[in-house]
Coordinates of C-alpha atoms in Angstrom, one line a residue:
M1 CA -28.3 -58.1 11.5
K2 CA -27.3 -60.0 15.3
K3 CA -24.5 -61.1 16.9
A4 CA -23.6 -64.5 17.4
T5 CA -23.1 -65.3 20.7
T6 CA -21.5 -67.9 22.6
R7 CA -23.4 -68.7 26.0
I8 CA -21.2 -70.1 28.6
T9 CA -20.8 -71.1 32.4
V10 CA -17.7 -69.9 33.9
R11 CA -17.1 -70.3 37.8
L12 CA -15.5 -67.3 39.4
P13 CA -14.8 -66.1 43.3
T14 CA -17.8 -64.6 44.1
A15 CA -16.1 -61.7 46.0
L16 CA -14.3 -60.4 42.7
L17 CA -17.6 -61.2 40.7
R18 CA -19.1 -58.8 43.0
Q19 CA -17.0 -56.0 43.0
A20 CA -16.7 -56.3 39.2
Q21 CA -20.1 -55.8 38.8
A22 CA -19.9 -52.8 42.0
T23 CA -16.7 -51.1 39.4
T24 CA -18.4 -51.4 36.2
G25 CA -22.1 -50.7 37.5
E26 CA -23.2 -54.1 35.3
G27 CA -24.7 -57.1 35.5
V28 CA -22.7 -60.5 35.3
T29 CA -22.7 -60.1 31.2
G30 CA -22.0 -57.1 30.8
T31 CA -19.3 -57.2 33.4
V32 CA -17.7 -59.9 31.7
R33 CA -18.1 -58.4 28.2
R34 CA -16.0 -55.3 29.7
G35 CA -13.3 -57.6 31.1
L36 CA -13.2 -59.7 27.8
Q37 CA -13.0 -56.2 25.7
R38 CA -10.4 -54.6 27.8
I39 CA -8.4 -57.9 27.4
V40 CA -8.5 -57.5 23.5
A41 CA -7.5 -53.4 23.9
V42 CA -4.5 -54.4 25.7
D43 CA -3.3 -56.9 23.7
A44 CA -3.8 -54.4 21.0
Q45 CA -2.2 -51.4 22.6
K46 CA 0.7 -53.8 23.3
K47 CA 1.4 -55.0 19.3
L48 CA 1.0 -51.3 19.1
R49 CA 3.7 -50.4 21.2
E50 CA 6.1 -53.3 19.7
L51 CA 5.4 -51.3 16.4
R52 CA 7.1 -48.1 17.6
G53 CA 9.7 -46.6 15.6
K54 CA 9.8 -49.0 12.7
V55 CA 6.1 -47.7 10.8
P56 CA 7.6 -45.1 8.6
I57 CA 5.3 -42.1 8.5
A58 CA 6.1 -39.2 6.0
V59 CA 3.7 -36.2 7.1
E60 CA 3.9 -32.3 5.8
V61 CA 4.1 -30.4 8.6
E62 CA 2.3 -27.9 6.2
T63 CA -0.4 -30.4 4.8
L64 CA -1.6 -30.6 9.1
R65 CA -1.0 -26.7 9.1
D66 CA -3.6 -26.6 6.2
D67 CA -6.0 -29.6 7.6
R68 CA -6.0 -27.2 11.4
D69 CA -6.9 -24.0 9.6
L70 CA -9.3 -25.8 7.9
D71 CA -11.6 -26.4 11.2
R72 CA -11.2 -23.3 13.2
R73 CA -13.5 -22.1 10.4

């Protein structure tokens, strides 16, 4: 199934675009896509940090050890 896409026109400083492309090693579309993905990822990380200490987690240490033992077999 094809993902929906949006065609846009955007004005960017040429030097910034070239520097970003040199960093990503991709063309304009790939560079812009990676930049947008990074914005989304940073926002998700921020939201997770805001939850720090607010989500109760009940984990049995012995259960974790049993899982680790299974991975070693």
